[in-house]
mmCIF file of C-alpha atoms and ligand atoms in Angstrom:
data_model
loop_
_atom_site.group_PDB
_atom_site.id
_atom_site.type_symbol
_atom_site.label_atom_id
_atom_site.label_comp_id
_atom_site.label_asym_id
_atom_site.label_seq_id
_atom_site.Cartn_x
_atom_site.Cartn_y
_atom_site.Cartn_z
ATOM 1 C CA UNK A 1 -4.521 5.199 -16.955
ATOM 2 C CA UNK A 2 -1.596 7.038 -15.253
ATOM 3 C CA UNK A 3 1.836 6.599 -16.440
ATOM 4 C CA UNK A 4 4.891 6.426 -13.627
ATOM 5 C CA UNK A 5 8.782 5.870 -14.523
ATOM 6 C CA UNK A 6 10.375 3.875 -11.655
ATOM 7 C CA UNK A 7 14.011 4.232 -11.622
ATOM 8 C CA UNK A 8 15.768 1.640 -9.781
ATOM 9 C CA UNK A 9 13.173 -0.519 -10.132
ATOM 10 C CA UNK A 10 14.165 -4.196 -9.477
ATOM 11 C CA UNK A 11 15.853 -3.052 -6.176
ATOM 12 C CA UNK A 12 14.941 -2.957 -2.819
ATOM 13 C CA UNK A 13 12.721 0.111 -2.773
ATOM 14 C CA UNK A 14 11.906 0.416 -6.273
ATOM 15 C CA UNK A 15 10.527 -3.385 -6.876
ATOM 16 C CA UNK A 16 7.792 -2.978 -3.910
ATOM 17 C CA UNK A 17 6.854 0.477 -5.434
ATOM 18 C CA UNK A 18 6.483 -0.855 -8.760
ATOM 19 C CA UNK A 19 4.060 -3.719 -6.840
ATOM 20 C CA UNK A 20 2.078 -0.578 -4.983
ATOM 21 C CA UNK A 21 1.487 1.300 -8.643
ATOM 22 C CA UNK A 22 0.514 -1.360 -10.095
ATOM 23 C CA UNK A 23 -1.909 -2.515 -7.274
ATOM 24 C CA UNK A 24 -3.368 1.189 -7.849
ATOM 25 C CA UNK A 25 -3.968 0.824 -11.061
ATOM 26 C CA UNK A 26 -0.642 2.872 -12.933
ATOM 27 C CA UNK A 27 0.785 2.124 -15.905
ATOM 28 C CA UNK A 28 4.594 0.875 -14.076
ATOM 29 C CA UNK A 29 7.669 1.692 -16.615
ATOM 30 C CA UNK A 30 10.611 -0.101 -14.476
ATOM 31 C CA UNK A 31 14.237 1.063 -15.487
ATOM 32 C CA UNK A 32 17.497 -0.687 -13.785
ATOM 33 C CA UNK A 33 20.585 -0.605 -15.244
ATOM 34 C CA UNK A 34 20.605 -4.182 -12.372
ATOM 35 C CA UNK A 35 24.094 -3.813 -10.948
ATOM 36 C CA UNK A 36 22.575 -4.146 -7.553
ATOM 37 C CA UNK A 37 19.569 -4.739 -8.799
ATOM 38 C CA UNK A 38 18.110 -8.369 -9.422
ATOM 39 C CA UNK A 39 15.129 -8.809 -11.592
ATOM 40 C CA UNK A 40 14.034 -11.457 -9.505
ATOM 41 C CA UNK A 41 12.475 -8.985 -7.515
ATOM 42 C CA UNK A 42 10.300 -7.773 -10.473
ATOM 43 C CA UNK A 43 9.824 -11.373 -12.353
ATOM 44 C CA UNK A 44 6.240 -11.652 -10.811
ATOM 45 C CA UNK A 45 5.103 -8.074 -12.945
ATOM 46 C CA UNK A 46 6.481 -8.700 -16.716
ATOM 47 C CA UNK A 47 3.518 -11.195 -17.350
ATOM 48 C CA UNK A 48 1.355 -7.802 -16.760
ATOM 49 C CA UNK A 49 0.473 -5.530 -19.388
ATOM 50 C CA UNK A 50 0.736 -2.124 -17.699
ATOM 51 C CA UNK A 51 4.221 -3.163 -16.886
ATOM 52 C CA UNK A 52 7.354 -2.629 -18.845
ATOM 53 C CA UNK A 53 10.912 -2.865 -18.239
ATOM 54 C CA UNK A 54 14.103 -1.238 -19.444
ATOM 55 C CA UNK A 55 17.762 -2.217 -18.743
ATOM 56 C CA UNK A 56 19.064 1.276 -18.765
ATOM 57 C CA UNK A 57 21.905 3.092 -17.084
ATOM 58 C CA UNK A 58 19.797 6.745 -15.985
ATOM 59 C CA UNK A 59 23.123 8.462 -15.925
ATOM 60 C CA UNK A 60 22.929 8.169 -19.612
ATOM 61 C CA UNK A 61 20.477 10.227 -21.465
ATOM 62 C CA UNK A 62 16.913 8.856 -21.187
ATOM 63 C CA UNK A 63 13.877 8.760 -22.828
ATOM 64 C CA UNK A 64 10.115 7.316 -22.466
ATOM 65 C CA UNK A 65 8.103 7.200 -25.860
ATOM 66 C CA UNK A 66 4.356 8.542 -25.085
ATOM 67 C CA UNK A 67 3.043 10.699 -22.081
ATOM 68 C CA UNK A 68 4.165 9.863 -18.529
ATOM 69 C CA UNK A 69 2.478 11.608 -15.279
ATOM 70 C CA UNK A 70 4.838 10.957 -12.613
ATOM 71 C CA UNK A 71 8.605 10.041 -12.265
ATOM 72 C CA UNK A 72 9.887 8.181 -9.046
ATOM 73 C CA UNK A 73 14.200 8.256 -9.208
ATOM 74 C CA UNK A 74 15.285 5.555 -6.624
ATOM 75 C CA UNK A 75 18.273 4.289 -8.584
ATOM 76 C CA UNK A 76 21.041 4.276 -6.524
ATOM 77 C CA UNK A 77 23.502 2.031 -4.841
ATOM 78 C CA UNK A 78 21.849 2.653 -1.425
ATOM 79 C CA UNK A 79 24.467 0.394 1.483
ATOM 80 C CA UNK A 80 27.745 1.456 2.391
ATOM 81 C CA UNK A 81 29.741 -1.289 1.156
ATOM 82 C CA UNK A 82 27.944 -1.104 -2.242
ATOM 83 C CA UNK A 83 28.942 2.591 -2.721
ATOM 84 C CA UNK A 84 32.500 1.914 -1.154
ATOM 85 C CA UNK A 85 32.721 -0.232 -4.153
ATOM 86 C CA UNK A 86 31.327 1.507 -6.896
ATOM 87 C CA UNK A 87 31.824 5.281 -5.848
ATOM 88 C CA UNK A 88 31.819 6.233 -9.324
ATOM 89 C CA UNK A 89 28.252 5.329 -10.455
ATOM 90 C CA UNK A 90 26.736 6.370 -7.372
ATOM 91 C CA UNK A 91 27.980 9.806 -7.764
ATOM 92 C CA UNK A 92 26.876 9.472 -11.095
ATOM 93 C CA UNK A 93 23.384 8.363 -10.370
ATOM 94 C CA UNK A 94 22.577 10.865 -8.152
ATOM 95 C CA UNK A 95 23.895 13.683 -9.775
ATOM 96 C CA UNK A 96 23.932 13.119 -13.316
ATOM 97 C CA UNK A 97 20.755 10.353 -13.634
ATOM 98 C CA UNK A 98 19.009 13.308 -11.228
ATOM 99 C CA UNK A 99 19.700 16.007 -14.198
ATOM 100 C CA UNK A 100 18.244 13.768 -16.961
ATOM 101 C CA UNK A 101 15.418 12.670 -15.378
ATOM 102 C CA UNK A 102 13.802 16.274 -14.152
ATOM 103 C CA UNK A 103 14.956 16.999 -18.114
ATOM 104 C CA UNK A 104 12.487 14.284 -18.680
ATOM 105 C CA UNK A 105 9.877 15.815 -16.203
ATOM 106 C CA UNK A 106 10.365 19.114 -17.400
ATOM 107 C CA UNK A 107 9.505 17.651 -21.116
ATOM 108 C CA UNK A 108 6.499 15.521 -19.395
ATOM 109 C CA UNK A 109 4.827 17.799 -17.797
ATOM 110 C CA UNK A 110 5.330 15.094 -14.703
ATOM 111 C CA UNK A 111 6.125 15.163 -11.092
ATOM 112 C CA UNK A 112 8.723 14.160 -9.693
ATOM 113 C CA UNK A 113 9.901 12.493 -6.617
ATOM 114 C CA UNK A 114 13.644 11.649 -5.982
ATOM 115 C CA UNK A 115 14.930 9.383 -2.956
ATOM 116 C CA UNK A 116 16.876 11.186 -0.883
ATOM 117 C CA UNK A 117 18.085 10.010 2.692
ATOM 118 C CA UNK A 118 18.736 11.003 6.103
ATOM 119 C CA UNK A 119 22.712 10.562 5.382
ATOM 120 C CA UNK A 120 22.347 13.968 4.516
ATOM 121 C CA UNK A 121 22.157 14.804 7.770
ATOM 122 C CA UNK A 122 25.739 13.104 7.825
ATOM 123 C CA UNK A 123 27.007 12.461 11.064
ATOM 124 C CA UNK A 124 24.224 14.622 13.077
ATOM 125 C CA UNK A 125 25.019 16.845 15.831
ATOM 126 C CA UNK A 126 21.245 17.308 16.267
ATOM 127 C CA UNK A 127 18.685 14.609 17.209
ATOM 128 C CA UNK A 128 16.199 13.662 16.511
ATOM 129 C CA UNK A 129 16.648 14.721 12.642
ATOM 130 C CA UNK A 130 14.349 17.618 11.633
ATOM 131 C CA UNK A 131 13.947 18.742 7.604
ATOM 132 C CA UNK A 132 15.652 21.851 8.841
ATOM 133 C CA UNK A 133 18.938 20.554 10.710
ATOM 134 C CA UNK A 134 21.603 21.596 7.514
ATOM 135 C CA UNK A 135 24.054 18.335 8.470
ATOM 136 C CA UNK A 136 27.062 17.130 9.196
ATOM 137 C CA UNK A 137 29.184 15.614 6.657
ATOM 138 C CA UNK A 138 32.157 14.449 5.543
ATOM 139 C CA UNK A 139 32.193 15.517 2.047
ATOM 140 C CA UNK A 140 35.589 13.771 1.420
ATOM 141 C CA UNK A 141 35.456 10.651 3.393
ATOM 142 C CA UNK A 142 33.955 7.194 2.085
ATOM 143 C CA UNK A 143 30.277 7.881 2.795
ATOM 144 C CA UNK A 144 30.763 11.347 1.221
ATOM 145 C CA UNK A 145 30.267 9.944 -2.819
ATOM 146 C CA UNK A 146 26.761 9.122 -1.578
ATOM 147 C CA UNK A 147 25.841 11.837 0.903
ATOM 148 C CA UNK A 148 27.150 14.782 -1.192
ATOM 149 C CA UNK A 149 25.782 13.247 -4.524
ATOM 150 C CA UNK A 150 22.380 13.546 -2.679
ATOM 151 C CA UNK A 151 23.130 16.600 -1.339
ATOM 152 C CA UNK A 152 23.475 17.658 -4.671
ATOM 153 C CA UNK A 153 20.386 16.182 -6.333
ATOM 154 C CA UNK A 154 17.975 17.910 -3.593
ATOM 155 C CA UNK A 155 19.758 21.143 -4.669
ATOM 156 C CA UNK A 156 19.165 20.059 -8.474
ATOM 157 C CA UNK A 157 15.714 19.352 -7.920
ATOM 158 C CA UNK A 158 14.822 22.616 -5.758
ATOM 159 C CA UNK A 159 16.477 24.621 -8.906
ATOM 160 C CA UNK A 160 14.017 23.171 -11.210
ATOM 161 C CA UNK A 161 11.595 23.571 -9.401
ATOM 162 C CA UNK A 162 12.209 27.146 -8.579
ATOM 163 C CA UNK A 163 13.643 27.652 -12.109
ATOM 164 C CA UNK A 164 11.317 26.142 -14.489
ATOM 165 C CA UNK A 165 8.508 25.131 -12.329
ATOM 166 C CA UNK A 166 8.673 21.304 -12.035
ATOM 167 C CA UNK A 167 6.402 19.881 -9.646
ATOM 168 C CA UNK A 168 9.204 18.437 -7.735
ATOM 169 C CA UNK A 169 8.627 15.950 -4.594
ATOM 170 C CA UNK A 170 12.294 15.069 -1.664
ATOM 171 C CA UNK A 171 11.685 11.957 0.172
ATOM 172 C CA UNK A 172 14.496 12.037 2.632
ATOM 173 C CA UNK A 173 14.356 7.848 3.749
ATOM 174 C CA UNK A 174 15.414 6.497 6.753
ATOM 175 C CA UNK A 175 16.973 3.393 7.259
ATOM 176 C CA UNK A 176 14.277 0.530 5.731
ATOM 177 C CA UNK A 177 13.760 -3.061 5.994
ATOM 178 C CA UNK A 178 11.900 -5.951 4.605
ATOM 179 C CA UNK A 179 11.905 -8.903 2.249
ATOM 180 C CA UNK A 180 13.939 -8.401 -1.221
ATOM 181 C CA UNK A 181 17.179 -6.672 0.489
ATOM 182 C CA UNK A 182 19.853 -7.797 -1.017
ATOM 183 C CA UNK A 183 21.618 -10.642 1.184
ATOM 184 C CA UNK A 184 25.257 -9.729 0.718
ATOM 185 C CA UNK A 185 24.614 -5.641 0.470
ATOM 186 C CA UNK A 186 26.231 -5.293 3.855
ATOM 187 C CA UNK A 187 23.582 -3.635 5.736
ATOM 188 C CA UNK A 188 22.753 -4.334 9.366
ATOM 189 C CA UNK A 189 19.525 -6.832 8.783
ATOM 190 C CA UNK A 190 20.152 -8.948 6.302
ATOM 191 C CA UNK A 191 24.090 -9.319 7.102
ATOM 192 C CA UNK A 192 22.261 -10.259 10.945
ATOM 193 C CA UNK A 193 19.519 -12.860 9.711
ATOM 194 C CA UNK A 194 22.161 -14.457 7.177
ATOM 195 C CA UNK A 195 24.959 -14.985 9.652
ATOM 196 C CA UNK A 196 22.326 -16.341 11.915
ATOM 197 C CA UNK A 197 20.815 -18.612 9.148
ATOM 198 C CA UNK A 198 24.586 -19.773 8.370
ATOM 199 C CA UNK A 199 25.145 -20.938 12.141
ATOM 200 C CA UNK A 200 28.393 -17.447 12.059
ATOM 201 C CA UNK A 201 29.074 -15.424 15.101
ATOM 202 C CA UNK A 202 26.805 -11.919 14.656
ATOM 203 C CA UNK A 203 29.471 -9.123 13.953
ATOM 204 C CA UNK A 204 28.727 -5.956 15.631
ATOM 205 C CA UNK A 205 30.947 -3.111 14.446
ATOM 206 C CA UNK A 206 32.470 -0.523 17.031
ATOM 207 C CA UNK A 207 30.713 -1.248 20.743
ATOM 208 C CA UNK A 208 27.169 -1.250 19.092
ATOM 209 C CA UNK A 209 26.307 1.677 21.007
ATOM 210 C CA UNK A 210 25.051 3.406 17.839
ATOM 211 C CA UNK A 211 21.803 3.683 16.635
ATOM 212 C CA UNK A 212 19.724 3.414 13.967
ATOM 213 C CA UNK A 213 15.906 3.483 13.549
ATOM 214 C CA UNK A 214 14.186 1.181 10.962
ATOM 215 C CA UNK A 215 11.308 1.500 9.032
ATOM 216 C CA UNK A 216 9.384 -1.834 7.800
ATOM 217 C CA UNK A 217 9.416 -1.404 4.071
ATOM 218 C CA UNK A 218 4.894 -1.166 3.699
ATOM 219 C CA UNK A 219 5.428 1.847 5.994
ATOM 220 C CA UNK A 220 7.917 3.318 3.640
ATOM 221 C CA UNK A 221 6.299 2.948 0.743
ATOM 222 C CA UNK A 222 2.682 4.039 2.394
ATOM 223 C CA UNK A 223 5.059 7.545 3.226
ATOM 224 C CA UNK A 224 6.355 7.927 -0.615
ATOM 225 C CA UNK A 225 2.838 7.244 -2.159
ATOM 226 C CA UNK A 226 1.190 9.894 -0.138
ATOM 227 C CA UNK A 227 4.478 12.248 -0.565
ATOM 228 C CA UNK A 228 4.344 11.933 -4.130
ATOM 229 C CA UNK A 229 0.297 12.654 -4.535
ATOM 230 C CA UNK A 230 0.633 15.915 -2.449
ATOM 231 C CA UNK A 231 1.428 19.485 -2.960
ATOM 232 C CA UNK A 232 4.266 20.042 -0.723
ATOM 233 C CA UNK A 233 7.625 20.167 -2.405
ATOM 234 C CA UNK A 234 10.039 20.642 0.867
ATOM 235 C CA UNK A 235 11.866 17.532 2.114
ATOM 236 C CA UNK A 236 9.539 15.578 3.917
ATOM 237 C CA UNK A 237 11.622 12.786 6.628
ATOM 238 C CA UNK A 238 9.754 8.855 6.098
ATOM 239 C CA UNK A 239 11.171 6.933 8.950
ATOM 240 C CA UNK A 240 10.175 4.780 12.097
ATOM 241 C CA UNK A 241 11.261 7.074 15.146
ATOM 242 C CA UNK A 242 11.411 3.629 17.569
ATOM 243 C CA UNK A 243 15.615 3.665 17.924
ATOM 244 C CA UNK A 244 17.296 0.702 19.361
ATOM 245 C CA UNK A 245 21.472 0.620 19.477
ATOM 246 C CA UNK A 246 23.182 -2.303 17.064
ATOM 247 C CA UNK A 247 24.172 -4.273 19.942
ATOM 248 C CA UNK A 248 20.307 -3.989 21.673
ATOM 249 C CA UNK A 249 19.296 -5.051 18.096
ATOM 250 C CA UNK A 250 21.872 -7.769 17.847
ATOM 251 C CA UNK A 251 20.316 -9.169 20.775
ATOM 252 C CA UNK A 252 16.848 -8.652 19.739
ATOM 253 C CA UNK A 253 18.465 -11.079 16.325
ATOM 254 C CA UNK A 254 19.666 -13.800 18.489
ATOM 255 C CA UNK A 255 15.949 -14.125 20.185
ATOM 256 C CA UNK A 256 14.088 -13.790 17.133
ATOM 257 C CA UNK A 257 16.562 -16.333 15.394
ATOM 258 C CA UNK A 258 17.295 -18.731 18.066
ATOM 259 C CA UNK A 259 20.524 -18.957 17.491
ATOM 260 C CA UNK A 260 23.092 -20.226 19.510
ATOM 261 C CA UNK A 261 25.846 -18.245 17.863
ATOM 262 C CA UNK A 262 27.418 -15.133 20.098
ATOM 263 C CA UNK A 263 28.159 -12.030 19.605
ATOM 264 C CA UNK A 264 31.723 -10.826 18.222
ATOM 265 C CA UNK A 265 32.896 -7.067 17.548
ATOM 266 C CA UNK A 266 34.594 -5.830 14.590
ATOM 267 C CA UNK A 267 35.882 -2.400 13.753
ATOM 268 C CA UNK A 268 33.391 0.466 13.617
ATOM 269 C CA UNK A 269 33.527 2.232 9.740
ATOM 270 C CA UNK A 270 34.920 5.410 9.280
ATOM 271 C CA UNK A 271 32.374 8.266 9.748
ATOM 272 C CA UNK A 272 29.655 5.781 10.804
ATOM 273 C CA UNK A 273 26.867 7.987 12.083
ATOM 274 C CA UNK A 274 26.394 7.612 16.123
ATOM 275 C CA UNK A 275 23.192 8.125 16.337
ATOM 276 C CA UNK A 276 20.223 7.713 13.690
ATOM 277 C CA UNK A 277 16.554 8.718 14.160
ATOM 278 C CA UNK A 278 14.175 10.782 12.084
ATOM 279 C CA UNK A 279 11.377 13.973 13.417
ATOM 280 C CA UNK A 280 8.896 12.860 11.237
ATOM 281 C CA UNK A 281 6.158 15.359 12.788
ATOM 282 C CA UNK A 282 6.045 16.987 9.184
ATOM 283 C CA UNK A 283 4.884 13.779 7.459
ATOM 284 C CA UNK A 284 1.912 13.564 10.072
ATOM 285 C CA UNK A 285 0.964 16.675 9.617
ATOM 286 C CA UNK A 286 1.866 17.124 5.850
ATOM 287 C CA UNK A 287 0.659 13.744 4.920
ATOM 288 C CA UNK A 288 -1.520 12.452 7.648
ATOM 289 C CA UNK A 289 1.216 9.484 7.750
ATOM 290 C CA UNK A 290 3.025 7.784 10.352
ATOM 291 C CA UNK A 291 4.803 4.051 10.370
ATOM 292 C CA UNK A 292 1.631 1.732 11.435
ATOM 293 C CA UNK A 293 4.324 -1.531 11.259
ATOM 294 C CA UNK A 294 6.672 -2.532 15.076
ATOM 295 C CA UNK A 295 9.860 -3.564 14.450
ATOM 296 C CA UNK A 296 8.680 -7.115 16.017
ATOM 297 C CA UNK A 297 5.655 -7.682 13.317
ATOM 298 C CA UNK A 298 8.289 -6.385 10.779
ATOM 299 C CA UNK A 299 11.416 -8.337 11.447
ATOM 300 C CA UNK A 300 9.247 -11.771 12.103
ATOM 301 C CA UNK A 301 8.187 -11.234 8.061
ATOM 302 C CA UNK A 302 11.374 -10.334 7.079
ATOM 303 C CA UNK A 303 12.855 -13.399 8.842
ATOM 304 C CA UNK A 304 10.770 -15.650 7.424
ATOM 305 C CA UNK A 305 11.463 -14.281 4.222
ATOM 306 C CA UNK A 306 15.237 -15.086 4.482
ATOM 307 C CA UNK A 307 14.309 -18.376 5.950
ATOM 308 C CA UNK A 308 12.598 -19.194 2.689
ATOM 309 C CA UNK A 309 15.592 -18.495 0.401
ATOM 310 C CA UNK A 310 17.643 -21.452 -1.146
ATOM 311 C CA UNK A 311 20.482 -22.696 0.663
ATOM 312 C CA UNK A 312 22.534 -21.442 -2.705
ATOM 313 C CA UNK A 313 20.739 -18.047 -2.110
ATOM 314 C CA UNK A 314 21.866 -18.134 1.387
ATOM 315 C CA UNK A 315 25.519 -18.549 1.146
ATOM 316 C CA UNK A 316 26.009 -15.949 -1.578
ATOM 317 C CA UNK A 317 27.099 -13.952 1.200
ATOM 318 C CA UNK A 318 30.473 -12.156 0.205
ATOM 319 C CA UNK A 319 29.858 -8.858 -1.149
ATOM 320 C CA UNK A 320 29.049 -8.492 -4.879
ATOM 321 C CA UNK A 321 32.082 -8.195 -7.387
ATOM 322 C CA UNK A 322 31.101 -4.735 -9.198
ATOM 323 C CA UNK A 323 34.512 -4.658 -10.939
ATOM 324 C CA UNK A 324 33.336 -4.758 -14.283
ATOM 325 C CA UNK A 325 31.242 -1.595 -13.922
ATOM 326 C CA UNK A 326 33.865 0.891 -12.404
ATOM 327 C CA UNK A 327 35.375 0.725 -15.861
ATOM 328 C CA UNK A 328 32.681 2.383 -17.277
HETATM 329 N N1 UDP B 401 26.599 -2.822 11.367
HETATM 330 C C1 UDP B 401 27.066 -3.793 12.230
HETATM 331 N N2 UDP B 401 27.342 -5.048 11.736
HETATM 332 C C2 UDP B 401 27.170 -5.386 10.422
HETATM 333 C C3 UDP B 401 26.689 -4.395 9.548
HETATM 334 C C4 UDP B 401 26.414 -3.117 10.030
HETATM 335 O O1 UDP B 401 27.233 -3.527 13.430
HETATM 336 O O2 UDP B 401 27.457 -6.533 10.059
HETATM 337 C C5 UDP B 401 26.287 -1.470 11.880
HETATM 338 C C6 UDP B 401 26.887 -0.311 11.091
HETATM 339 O O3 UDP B 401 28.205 -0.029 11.543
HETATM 340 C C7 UDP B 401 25.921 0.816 11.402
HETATM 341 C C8 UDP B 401 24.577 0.096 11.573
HETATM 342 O O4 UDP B 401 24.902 -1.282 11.794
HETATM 343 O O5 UDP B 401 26.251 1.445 12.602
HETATM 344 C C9 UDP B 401 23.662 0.209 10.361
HETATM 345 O O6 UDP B 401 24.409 -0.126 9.224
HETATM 346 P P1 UDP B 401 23.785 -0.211 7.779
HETATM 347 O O7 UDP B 401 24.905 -0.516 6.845
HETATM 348 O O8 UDP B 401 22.634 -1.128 7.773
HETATM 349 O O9 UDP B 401 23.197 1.235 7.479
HETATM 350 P P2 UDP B 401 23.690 2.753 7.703
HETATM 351 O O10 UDP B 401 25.033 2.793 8.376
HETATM 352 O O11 UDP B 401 23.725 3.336 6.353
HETATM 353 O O12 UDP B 401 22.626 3.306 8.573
#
């Protein structure tokens, strides 16, 4: 049986790749150090045997007793408000949790894939994003802890792998979607859905003429299973190239929802990208993938999802206190 290390692994991304190893027959080792985190979204695995879990902060030193064949890193916080609030640990995360874990693969013998994103590409001043566009960012502005500490951890990864010959996999993620995102992370969808499940006005920030593109999360992790069992170690882009502009999409809400709420504007964030939508012709050609999910199939499940939360679940909207942990 294959052994994989999931960092991150009772978030958004993490808990449905733990579900797709398993399914495949791995031997899942979650870690989550679960300050955005919630092991509800893993509860469902620790009856299994090939699953174990560790509460453990990666930008600590880590270890794994035994042999392990691959290494997935997708701890991070991964929505602007969250890493507004805890810029700290996300730098941390992504630059020092990156070190220790190729450390680990380097002392494995594993692969390893790290979950990179297309705010690399910052603000772009290209579009669609290719692999090769270099970016546009704001290294000192309030996106710039997150951007620049993945900036960083590609450049950490492609110097092991160059350096000491770690079989090194980038997964550079677009904007994703689907049940288990976090209700109150401040994102787009599930700040959407919960206003209109509360009966509050939709807030679109700026005019809404940005865009974004979004990729149902099956898609996603389809993209990173197939990334992660081939040979190429170049960033490879995983994203749905169907782009829609926030206030299009706010609309598209209010249909799918029904509700009777309207539409109010708020201010847009500082260096919120304009426009958002991955090239992804290397991960057809590369992989043989591309997103199989429309955005209509995909929201409808994610709706329902959020529909079936309690009514406690659904008003813990205000943003999560993360006080405690800057201290550390
Ligand atoms: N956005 C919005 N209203 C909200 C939350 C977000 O209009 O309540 C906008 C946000 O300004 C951005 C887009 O939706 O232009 C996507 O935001 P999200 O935080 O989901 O992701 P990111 O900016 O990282 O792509």
């Amino acid at each position: 049986m294959k052994s994989i290390l999931i960092t991150g692994a009772a978030g958004f991304l993490g808990s449905h790749l733990c579900d797709k190893f398993i399914k495949e027959g791995y031997r899942v080792i979650g870690m989550d150090n679960l300050i955005t985190g919630d092991l509800k979204n893993i509860e469902h695995l620790f009856k299994l045997e090939q699953f174990e879990f560790y509460n453990h902060d990666v930008s600590k030193f880590v270890h794994v007793a035994g042999k392990l064949d691959y290494i997935l890193h997708f701890a991070s916080p991964a929505s602007p408000i969250d890493y507004l609030k805890i810029p700290i640990q996300t730098l941390k995360v992504g630059s020092l949790g990156t070190h220790n874990l190729l450390g680990l693969a380097k002392e494995k013998n594993a692969r390893i894939l790290i979950a990179s994103t297309s705010e690399v590409y910052g603000d772009p001043l290209v579009h669609p994003q290719t692999e090769d566009y270099y970016g546009n960012v704001n290294t000192i502005g309030p996106r710039g802890v997150y951007d620049e500490a993945k900036r960083f951890q590609e450049s950490i990864t492609m110097a092991y792998h160059r350096f000491h010959g770690v079989e090194t996999r980038i997964v550079r993620i677009f904007n994703t979607y689907g049940p288990r995102m976090r209700l109150n992370d401040g994102r787009v969808i599930p700040a959407f859905i919960g206003q209109a499940l509360r009966g509050e006005d939709l807030t679109v920030f700026g005019d809404g003429s940005q865009t974004r593109s979004f990729c149902y999360v099956d898609d996603q992790v389809d993209g990173i299973y197939k990334l992660l069992l081939s040979d190429y170690a170049e960033p490879v882009n995983i994203g749905n190239p169907h782009e829609i502009s926030i206030l299009d999409f706010a609309e598209e809400i209010i249909k799918l929802t029904g509700t009777k709420q309207k539409i109010v504007f708020k201010p847009l964030p500082k260096d919120d990208p304009m426009q958002r939508q991955p090239n992804i012709e290397r991960a057809k050609s590369v992989l043989g993938w591309e997103p199989k999910v429309n955005r209509e199939e995909g929201m409808r499940t994610t709706y329902n999802y959020f529909k079936s939360l309690t009514p406690e679940e659904l008003q813990r909207s205000e943003h999560k206190d993360f006080s405690a942990h800057n201290k550390k």
